[in-house]
Amino acid sequence: MTAEPAVVAPVLPAALRERIVAEFPKYPEKRAVLLSALHFVQDTFEGWIPQAVVPEVAALLGLKPIDVWEVIHFYAMFNSEPVGRCHLRVCTNLSCCLRGARGIMRRLEETLAVRPGEVTPDGNFSVGEVECLGSCGTAPVIQVNNERYREGLSEDDLPGLLDELRTRLAEQDAAKDEE
Amino acid sequence: MTEQLRLLLPPEGDDWSPIENYKQNQGYEAAAKALQSMKPEDIVEEVKASGLRGRGGAGFSTGMKWSFLPKDGRRPRYIACNADESEPGTFKDRQILERNPHKLIEGLLIAAWANTIDAAYVYMRGEYRGAFENLVAAVDEARAAGYLGKNVLGSGLDFDVYVHRGAGAYICGEETGLMESLEGRKGQPRKRPPFPAISGLWKQPTVINNVESMSHVPHIVLKGSEWFKTIGKEKSTGTTIFGVSGQVMNPGAFELPLGLPLREIIFEHAGGLLPGRSLKAVIPGGVSMPVLTAEMAMEVDMDHDTLQKAGTLLGTGAIIVMDDSACLVRAATVIARFFRHESCGQCTQCREGTGWLHKLMKSVEAGTATMQDLDTIDEVTSFMEGHTICALSDAAAWGTGWFLRRFRSEFEAHIEHGGCPLEGASFEI
């Protein structure tokens, strides 16, 4: 008697699947699309890669799930655990530290009452330290999600930045409620 | 003060990202000259003769690299363009990508004609959102204008450019780590031989150059190698974009001829030190390169030969300035932490060595180390050099070990004092 193969409901939304497939013609091998595919997954799933999508991404690219997992864990930008809807990454490499990055990091942790690896109870914010972002001449720098950098910051700029992000989140929530 | 010489960047405040702006400033004239009136092999010779050296850190002759491609007619052939700019202190390629992306595209096109290339992949670090969007838009414009695609400028060349996003790993700036990553794997460097020119992307012949190196090609082709050699020094020709960061009044990117005194770059272009401070240490080429004492820094010129003689290297021309308020043990500890985080883990000397270095540096910084630990740091760095697949291990050893060698008394003072002896040290890590 042979067991029926387990049927797993697809979790990749059709639009995401199409976005990944649209990258195929750029490369001689589908595997080359893996990093792009994982970026697209994070764009779709609020900044992280849920475990359930990994087998599907692998199948789409003709890979085994382990091929995808080891890539997820190798690269700093891929999150295998949930992050806040606004994930703030502070560069703490040398040029940024020389211009006050540690104070920025500490102030963020205090203001948001969150440590690296944690998410605020409302799911809105998380913080992390990153290596050099290439903004050394405009240090210190924060990157929110995968957006354009916030550069030349001081601790005094943080309340304004957080207000801006909170307003944006509230607008997103209001838009969702209308739907 | 030497005027900024703008071969790579538009004038301050200008943005040549829109193709009309670029074309109004001689944009794509070099490509027309190359594809319509020059033989591919003559372009390779011209670039070789210009003395252009790679701007990604190693300083190898760009034209020489091109001439290593096989002449056996094997296709397809690729360009892998390194836009993974991740060497701490470095932000120069970003200036080109954000303000003059067509310069890079034109360089890639000329390189494609010179080397019979089918496609170029620009591997850009995943965090560079602005640069990515800018370059993708420029590639679309170039394709619409007939500079990419089939039969470019009637030359018979079919060529396209694809922009590929990395995902946060320093090692992907290493040429074979980049290729592994581009193919969809962990960015773990490959053993050489075979070299990329013979077996690179998808085992095909591949030429790999940094963004800035490629962006120098158009003006070399347009104005000639003799002109290019009049800028800079004999074995360090042309301009580069120096990035100055750290404890200076006016940090930023300055395009200047190679070979200028480091003193001039720090004290004139970057506005000098913060009020009341004196110079203590300078890293001249990104954190991988040996740090200089203030006395050494005041005497060197920023070219390959002078810096090598002085006991360091030009690297990416990323200048990190530290004044007398900076604790250099902290600086070395940050650098050790960085390399520990970024070691890909393949080679034992690097995987274990970067961990040990960071642990030892942290204990010196905390004041819990012994004098013997300083000798252990020296020993660890010596077994990390020259024994691994790629140069990350060497970089970790240089970037940290030379802080100890050139500022040993400061390390000893931490041990004697049971922590940082500097009162009111200016920065935390």
GROMACS .gro file of C-alpha atoms in nm, chain B residues 49-266:
model
  218
  228ALA     CA    1   4.802   5.151  -2.167
  229SER     CA    2   4.602   5.392  -1.949
  230GLY     CA    3   4.739   5.224  -1.638
  231LEU     CA    4   4.386   5.197  -1.495
  232ARG     CA    5   4.398   4.983  -1.184
  233GLY     CA    6   4.094   4.816  -1.029
  234ARG     CA    7   3.913   5.040  -0.782
  235GLY     CA    8   3.759   4.758  -0.578
  236GLY     CA    9   4.052   4.726  -0.341
  237ALA     CA   10   4.313   4.500  -0.500
  238GLY     CA   11   4.440   4.750  -0.759
  239PHE     CA   12   4.501   4.500  -1.039
  240SER     CA   13   4.532   4.631  -1.397
  241THR     CA   14   4.186   4.638  -1.556
  242GLY     CA   15   4.313   4.596  -1.911
  243MET     CA   16   4.534   4.306  -1.805
  244LYS     CA   17   4.235   4.135  -1.646
  245TRP     CA   18   4.045   4.167  -1.973
  246SER     CA   19   4.333   4.015  -2.170
  247PHE     CA   20   4.309   3.692  -1.964
  248LEU     CA   21   3.980   3.601  -2.133
  249PRO     CA   22   4.027   3.298  -2.357
  250LYS     CA   23   4.051   3.344  -2.732
  251ASP     CA   24   3.876   3.013  -2.811
  252GLY     CA   25   3.540   3.157  -2.918
  253ARG     CA   26   3.353   2.988  -2.631
  254ARG     CA   27   3.018   3.164  -2.565
  255PRO     CA   28   2.835   3.300  -2.381
  256ARG     CA   29   3.080   3.530  -2.201
  257TYR     CA   30   2.977   3.745  -1.908
  258ILE     CA   31   3.067   4.056  -1.715
  259ALA     CA   32   3.011   4.039  -1.341
  260CYS     CA   33   3.018   4.397  -1.218
  261ASN     CA   34   3.091   4.429  -0.851
  262ALA     CA   35   2.852   4.676  -0.685
  263ASP     CA   36   2.852   4.495  -0.352
  264GLU     CA   37   3.032   4.788  -0.189
  265SER     CA   38   3.059   4.667   0.173
  266GLU     CA   39   3.409   4.747   0.293
  267PRO     CA   40   3.347   4.954   0.606
  268GLY     CA   41   3.424   5.318   0.533
  269THR     CA   42   3.346   5.284   0.163
  270PHE     CA   43   3.061   5.468  -0.011
  271LYS     CA   44   3.214   5.573  -0.342
  272ASP     CA   45   3.041   5.340  -0.591
  273ARG     CA   46   2.713   5.451  -0.442
  274GLN     CA   47   2.789   5.808  -0.558
  275ILE     CA   48   2.821   5.688  -0.919
  276LEU     CA   49   2.516   5.461  -0.898
  277GLU     CA   50   2.296   5.732  -0.750
  278ARG     CA   51   2.410   6.031  -0.953
  279ASN     CA   52   2.571   5.903  -1.272
  280PRO     CA   53   2.445   5.551  -1.346
  281HIS     CA   54   2.475   5.586  -1.725
  282LYS     CA   55   2.849   5.625  -1.683
  283LEU     CA   56   2.860   5.270  -1.553
  284ILE     CA   57   2.627   5.141  -1.825
  285GLU     CA   58   2.843   5.305  -2.093
  286GLY     CA   59   3.154   5.148  -1.939
  287LEU     CA   60   2.987   4.808  -1.940
  288LEU     CA   61   2.884   4.851  -2.303
  289ILE     CA   62   3.236   4.941  -2.415
  290ALA     CA   63   3.379   4.652  -2.212
  291ALA     CA   64   3.126   4.423  -2.376
  292TRP     CA   65   3.236   4.532  -2.724
  293ALA     CA   66   3.605   4.504  -2.630
  294ASN     CA   67   3.569   4.155  -2.484
  295THR     CA   68   3.281   4.004  -2.687
  296ILE     CA   69   3.044   3.982  -2.392
  297ASP     CA   70   2.684   3.863  -2.413
  298ALA     CA   71   2.547   3.997  -2.086
  299ALA     CA   72   2.652   4.189  -1.777
  300TYR     CA   73   2.520   4.125  -1.428
  301VAL     CA   74   2.562   4.410  -1.185
  302TYR     CA   75   2.567   4.252  -0.840
  303MET     CA   76   2.451   4.525  -0.604
  304ARG     CA   77   2.438   4.496  -0.228
  305GLY     CA   78   2.078   4.441  -0.123
  306GLU     CA   79   2.066   4.739   0.112
  307TYR     CA   80   2.130   4.996  -0.165
  308ARG     CA   81   1.766   5.067  -0.238
  309GLY     CA   82   1.817   5.411  -0.391
  310ALA     CA   83   2.108   5.303  -0.607
  311PHE     CA   84   1.919   4.994  -0.722
  312GLU     CA   85   1.612   5.184  -0.835
  313ASN     CA   86   1.829   5.444  -1.003
  314LEU     CA   87   2.037   5.196  -1.198
  315VAL     CA   88   1.737   4.986  -1.302
  316ALA     CA   89   1.567   5.299  -1.436
  317ALA     CA   90   1.885   5.398  -1.621
  318VAL     CA   91   1.917   5.051  -1.777
  319ASP     CA   92   1.559   5.078  -1.903
  320GLU     CA   93   1.635   5.420  -2.052
  321ALA     CA   94   1.952   5.291  -2.217
  322ARG     CA   95   1.764   4.996  -2.365
  323ALA     CA   96   1.489   5.226  -2.498
  324ALA     CA   97   1.757   5.450  -2.653
  325GLY     CA   98   1.922   5.156  -2.832
  326TYR     CA   99   2.238   5.138  -2.620
  327LEU     CA  100   2.141   4.792  -2.496
  328GLY     CA  101   1.966   4.508  -2.675
  329LYS     CA  102   2.011   4.368  -3.023
  330ASN     CA  103   2.269   4.504  -3.266
  331VAL     CA  104   2.373   4.798  -3.046
  332LEU     CA  105   2.455   5.110  -3.257
  333GLY     CA  106   2.464   4.892  -3.567
  334SER     CA  107   2.777   4.715  -3.445
  335GLY     CA  108   2.634   4.365  -3.453
  336LEU     CA  109   2.676   4.337  -3.074
  337ASP     CA  110   2.381   4.190  -2.882
  338PHE     CA  111   2.424   4.292  -2.520
  339ASP     CA  112   2.213   4.351  -2.213
  340VAL     CA  113   2.263   4.454  -1.851
  341TYR     CA  114   2.082   4.298  -1.555
  342VAL     CA  115   2.085   4.441  -1.204
  343HIS     CA  116   2.098   4.173  -0.937
  344ARG     CA  117   2.034   4.233  -0.565
  345GLY     CA  118   2.247   4.075  -0.294
  346ALA     CA  119   2.111   4.024   0.054
  347GLY     CA  120   2.364   4.144   0.310
  348ALA     CA  121   2.695   3.956   0.313
  349TYR     CA  122   3.035   4.125   0.295
  350ILE     CA  123   3.195   3.816   0.145
  351CYS     CA  124   2.989   3.859  -0.173
  352GLY     CA  125   3.222   4.145  -0.264
  353GLU     CA  126   3.494   3.882  -0.306
  354GLU     CA  127   3.491   3.797  -0.676
  355THR     CA  128   3.415   3.425  -0.653
  356GLY     CA  129   3.186   3.467  -0.352
  357LEU     CA  130   2.995   3.713  -0.569
  358MET     CA  131   2.960   3.455  -0.845
  359GLU     CA  132   2.839   3.185  -0.606
  360SER     CA  133   2.584   3.429  -0.467
  361LEU     CA  134   2.470   3.545  -0.810
  362GLU     CA  135   2.409   3.181  -0.904
  363GLY     CA  136   2.177   3.148  -0.602
  364ARG     CA  137   2.399   2.999  -0.333
  365LYS     CA  138   2.573   3.101  -0.014
  366GLY     CA  139   2.850   3.344  -0.106
  367GLN     CA  140   3.137   3.114  -0.021
  368PRO     CA  141   3.446   3.188  -0.232
  369ARG     CA  142   3.573   2.933  -0.482
  370LYS     CA  143   3.921   2.788  -0.499
  371ARG     CA  144   4.135   2.920  -0.784
  372PRO     CA  145   4.232   2.796  -1.040
  373PRO     CA  146   4.021   2.797  -1.245
  374PHE     CA  147   4.014   3.175  -1.253
  375PRO     CA  148   3.693   3.360  -1.345
  376ALA     CA  149   3.832   3.462  -1.687
  377ILE     CA  150   3.829   3.093  -1.783
  378SER     CA  151   3.547   2.961  -1.565
  379GLY     CA  152   3.334   3.222  -1.393
  380LEU     CA  153   2.958   3.268  -1.392
  381TRP     CA  154   2.792   2.936  -1.484
  382LYS     CA  155   3.141   2.806  -1.568
  383GLN     CA  156   3.167   3.044  -1.863
  384PRO     CA  157   3.444   3.300  -1.930
  385THR     CA  158   3.374   3.601  -1.708
  386VAL     CA  159   3.536   3.938  -1.656
  387ILE     CA  160   3.477   4.090  -1.315
  388ASN     CA  161   3.533   4.459  -1.239
  389ASN     CA  162   3.428   4.706  -0.976
  390VAL     CA  163   3.171   4.981  -1.055
  391GLU     CA  164   3.428   5.260  -1.043
  392SER     CA  165   3.679   5.071  -1.260
  393MET     CA  166   3.415   5.021  -1.530
  394SER     CA  167   3.305   5.383  -1.502
  395HIS     CA  168   3.654   5.503  -1.594
  396VAL     CA  169   3.643   5.322  -1.928
  397PRO     CA  170   3.430   5.575  -2.123
  398HIS     CA  171   3.661   5.874  -2.068
  399ILE     CA  172   3.971   5.665  -2.135
  400VAL     CA  173   3.823   5.561  -2.470
  401LEU     CA  174   3.704   5.911  -2.555
  402LYS     CA  175   4.016   6.107  -2.459
  403GLY     CA  176   4.284   5.842  -2.480
  404SER     CA  177   4.524   5.668  -2.246
  405GLU     CA  178   4.791   5.941  -2.278
  406TRP     CA  179   4.549   6.198  -2.139
  407PHE     CA  180   4.440   5.966  -1.857
  408LYS     CA  181   4.802   5.911  -1.757
  409THR     CA  182   4.856   6.283  -1.708
  410ILE     CA  183   4.624   6.258  -1.406
  411GLY     CA  184   4.756   6.103  -1.086
  412LYS     CA  185   5.092   5.933  -1.057
  413GLU     CA  186   5.294   5.704  -1.279
  414LYS     CA  187   5.169   5.376  -1.137
  415SER     CA  188   4.843   5.513  -0.996
  416THR     CA  189   4.675   5.690  -1.286
  417GLY     CA  190   4.349   5.882  -1.298
  418THR     CA  191   4.112   6.002  -1.033
  419THR     CA  192   3.936   5.810  -0.761
  420ILE     CA  193   3.653   5.893  -0.526
  421PHE     CA  194   3.800   5.922  -0.180
  422GLY     CA  195   3.547   5.873   0.098
  423VAL     CA  196   3.633   6.047   0.422
  424SER     CA  197   3.448   5.946   0.739
  425GLY     CA  198   3.490   5.956   1.113
  426GLN     CA  199   3.607   6.248   1.323
  427VAL     CA  200   3.639   6.528   1.067
  428MET     CA  201   3.441   6.848   1.017
  429ASN     CA  202   3.318   6.772   0.667
  430PRO     CA  203   3.295   6.400   0.591
  431GLY     CA  204   3.204   6.304   0.236
  432ALA     CA  205   3.308   6.182  -0.108
  433PHE     CA  206   3.575   6.374  -0.300
  434GLU     CA  207   3.683   6.287  -0.654
  435LEU     CA  208   4.052   6.372  -0.678
  436PRO     CA  209   4.364   6.255  -0.861
  437LEU     CA  210   4.539   5.956  -0.707
  438GLY     CA  211   4.858   6.044  -0.525
  439LEU     CA  212   4.741   6.352  -0.334
  440PRO     CA  213   4.880   6.392   0.016
  441LEU     CA  214   4.651   6.232   0.274
  442ARG     CA  215   4.707   6.546   0.482
  443GLU     CA  216   4.546   6.760   0.211
  444ILE     CA  217   4.243   6.534   0.182
  445ILE     CA  218   4.180   6.533   0.556
   0.00000   0.00000   0.00000
